[in-house]
C-alpha cells in the first residue's frame, strides 16, 4: 500500500532535491539520524570481521566516518535498551525493568501493561525546543497501551509497530501485532503486512526504508531540522527479507536480512548526499543488544569473538556495532576506543542540537561530541554498567571488567534447548545458576581477552590493583542509585485482545457500579 | 651487528631508488614477496575484526588489494605448513608428517633428524628458471641438518634460524637455536641475538625487516627479479617485540608483536612504492597456522569467530588471514571468497613468473591468477583437505565442511592445562579422544555457522545432499593418494648438541671405516 516504486521515488526526489541543494546552506543545528538494529551482533558487520563480508555499505560508512569498537547497550534486551537510548538513563532509573525476580530480564510483550513513565523525558521531546521534527520508523517497544505510544512521547510521526513481529497468532485469543501510521492502525503483521514464515519473505524493510526516505525528503523540503529514529526489526527472529535479497547471502536467511538492512543504510546515506544535506546530518548506526545466539545459526547473528549473546551481561550480550557518520565533521576512517553506550546518544544529540540536558534528574549518557569531532579531549575513564533487571551484574572500567554476578539462564531452560552461549563454556563464568561473586569478582582484561575466557588470578597484584580501582566506582554507583518505579512488573492477558479488553472493561464497569452500590448501601446502613 | 640505523638506511636507499625509478620500466616477470607470519590468527587483523584494531598497515594493504576470507593452511602446525607452501603439495605427499602415531601432528624440533626430502622441488628452485634471486628471512623449519638448510634447497640467501626461538636452553645439553647469515652461523638466540624472556624485548623483527629491505634494495638495483620469503616469528610464543612497540598495544605483549609486524609490512610496501617497483611486485600476506590459543591470552592470538586453534583441524586451526597486493593488477578493496590455500602460492607464483609447474608429480596448489587478477573465471569448486599427520580429518567443499575424525588433544594433556579450545566446547566435536565419524561425518555450513557449533542434523535432506556431494570427492582423494615417505618419524637427541654431534660424527666415521674394512676383508676373502 505504501510501496511507491523506488524508481518513481528516485525521480520525484531528484527533482525536489536538486532545487534544494542549490539554495540550502548548511543549516545549524544538524539533523540527527539514529539507526537502531534489532538483535544485530557486533560480529555481523564485515568491518567487524564477519567472514562473509556482506555489509559493503556499513563498511563504507565506517570508512567515511568513525568506528567505535567499545560501544555498549544499556541492557541485553530490546525494550530496556531502547528506553535507555531515548531517555539517556539506565533502565533501573527510568523504570524499564522488573523486580518480579532477581536479575530478571524484562521487556514489553503483549501482556505487559506498563510502558515508558510519563515522568521520563524522551529525546524527541527535548529536540522540540530547537524546532526538530521527529519520526520513529519501525519498532517502538516502550509500551503498547495508548498512553505509551510514540506520538504521546514526543514523536511527531510514527510508522511501525509497538511490539516485535512475533507470530502469526490466532486472533481470537492473541491478536497479531498492529502496524501504525501515526495514530492510525493500518493493519497487522502477517495480515495486511505479510511476513511469510515459511519462505521468510516480507517487504517490511523496504517499507521502512521508504518511510525513512520520505520523511527526510519532506523535512529537507520544509527546511526543518529533523530527528529520524530508524528502527527496523528484520534481524529479530523470525528473520525476514524481501524477495530481492532472499537467498543472496552466504549466511542464510539471517544474512539476507543483514544484506537488506545494509543496502537500506547505503540508500539513506546516498540520499543525504543527493539532497546535499550530508554535511548537516549526523548519523549513528548501532543495535539494541547482542546477537540472539539462541536463534542461531539460521535465525540469529554473530557476536564475533565475544562471549555468549543477547540476554546475558557478557560482551556478546551488550557490546554493539557502532558507526558515527557526519562528512566534514567526523574524520574519515577514524577508530575511537572511548567506552561509550546508547545513553550517550541522548546527551550527544542534545549537544549537537545546542540544547541543555535536563538538570532535574541523573543522566547516564555522556556528551561524546569531543570524541566524535576530534576536539581536544582525553578519553573519559568512565565505567560501563552491565545490568540484568534490578541487579548490577558487572562493571567495565578501562580494559578491565569485573563480574559481580554471573548467569546465563537456568538449567531448566538449558535442558529445554534454550542456550544463550552455544558452544561456549567458561567454568564459573557461563553459569546456569545465579552465582554471586560480590566478595571476589571475576575479572577479565578485555584487551588481551575480549572473549572473557581467562579470568585474572585473584593471587596476582594485577587483580588487587584492578579491584581497588573498580570497587570505589561500584560503591559510589550503588550508594547514589535511586531505582525508578519498575514499569514491567504487571502482566494482564486482558490487554491483548479487543474481545477480552471489551469484556475486561465491562467487568470493570460492573465492579465499579457494584462498589458504588455497596458503598451507598453501607453508608445508608451506617446512617 | 646488522642494525644500521633506519635513518641511514632510508637516506641511502632514497639516493639509490630515486635514480632507479627514473630508469626502471615495469619489468616482467614480477617480483614475489610472500610474508608468512608465525601462529598469527585470522582474528588478529583489524580488517578481520580484532576489537583493538591495531593493524592499520595490514588493513590498508587489504584496502589497496584483495582480501581472501576463505584462505587455508595445509596443516595446523608450522613445519608441515611451510613445507606445503614451498612445494605446492600436501604434507602427506611431500613427507612432512609422521606415522609414529595416528593423526599426530609433527614438526622439526631440535631432535628430529628429518627434513625436506631431496626429491621435493621447492619454489625458489623453480623460480631460478626465470632468473629469480631468492631469499628467506626468518624461520625455515624444514630441517636443521646441513643438507636440509635453505641454501641447499634453492634459496640464494638466508638470514634467520632453522628452528623456532624456543629457549633459552642450557647449552651443555640442549643448545640455543643458531642464527645464520647464508651458510655462516652468526650466533644463537638468547646469546648473540637476545630475547629477554622477562621483558619480552628483542629487536629480531627489526633485524628481519632490515634484512628484507636490504635484499629488495639490492635486487632492485641489480634489476633482477626476486623472490622474498619473509618469515618472522615474533608472534610465536614466547612472543617478543622491540622496545619501541613494547607496552603499546591494548592486547598486551602479543599485541605489541602484532603491531611491530604490522609496522614492518607497512614499511616494506611503502619502500616498494619508494623504489617505484610496486606495480611489478606481487605481495601475499598470510600465516602458517591458526593462533595458538594454548598460549593465550598473553602469548597467543585470536581466531576471531572460529572454533579452537593451532594443532586442530577446526577452522581456528587452519583458516588464515590472507591479503594479496599488487597495485595496478589486483583490484583495490576487493574481497574474494575462493577457497584457497598456501599450496596455491607455489602454483600461482610459477604462473606469475611464466614457469610451467613440474609435471612429474601431483601438485595440490591451484593457479589463483584468474581470481587475483579478476580475469574471466568461475570460482573453482575445489575442496580443502584438513589433515593431521597421516589422517584426513575433515574436508570442506563450498560452504560445507565434513568432519570424519574429531580430536583436540588427549584428556591427559587437557588435565595438564594444555587446552587448544579454551572456553569452547561443542559436544561430540571438540573431543578429547580420537573420535571416528567416517560412517556419518559431522557436517557444518560454514557460511551460516563459521564457528562450527551447530552440526546439521543427519535426518535432513540437506545433510544427505551434502554427503552425496562430498563423499565421491573424498573417495577419489583417498583412492589416488600416494603418501610420501614420512620425514618426521625419527628423533635423535644426539643431533642437537655440538659435543654429542662431534661424538656422533666420530662414531659414524669409525663405523664407515669399519664397514670399508669389513668389505675389503670380505672381498679379499672371496677372491
Tab-separated table of C-alpha atoms in Angstrom, chain A residues 30 76 123 157 252 269 319 335 366 384 398 442 526:
chain	number	residue	atom	x	y	z
A	30	UNK	CA	22.298	19.318	12.329
A	76	UNK	CA	20.929	-7.129	26.936
A	123	UNK	CA	14.914	12.725	23.196
A	157	UNK	CA	5.364	10.878	13.292
A	252	UNK	CA	21.332	-17.973	5.040
A	269	UNK	CA	23.402	7.850	3.239
A	319	UNK	CA	28.856	-4.899	23.022
A	335	UNK	CA	38.585	4.452	15.103
A	366	UNK	CA	27.882	11.426	28.236
A	384	UNK	CA	30.146	0.735	31.755
A	398	UNK	CA	39.242	0.834	31.163
A	442	UNK	CA	35.752	-12.459	38.370
A	526	UNK	CA	-24.328	3.357	58.880
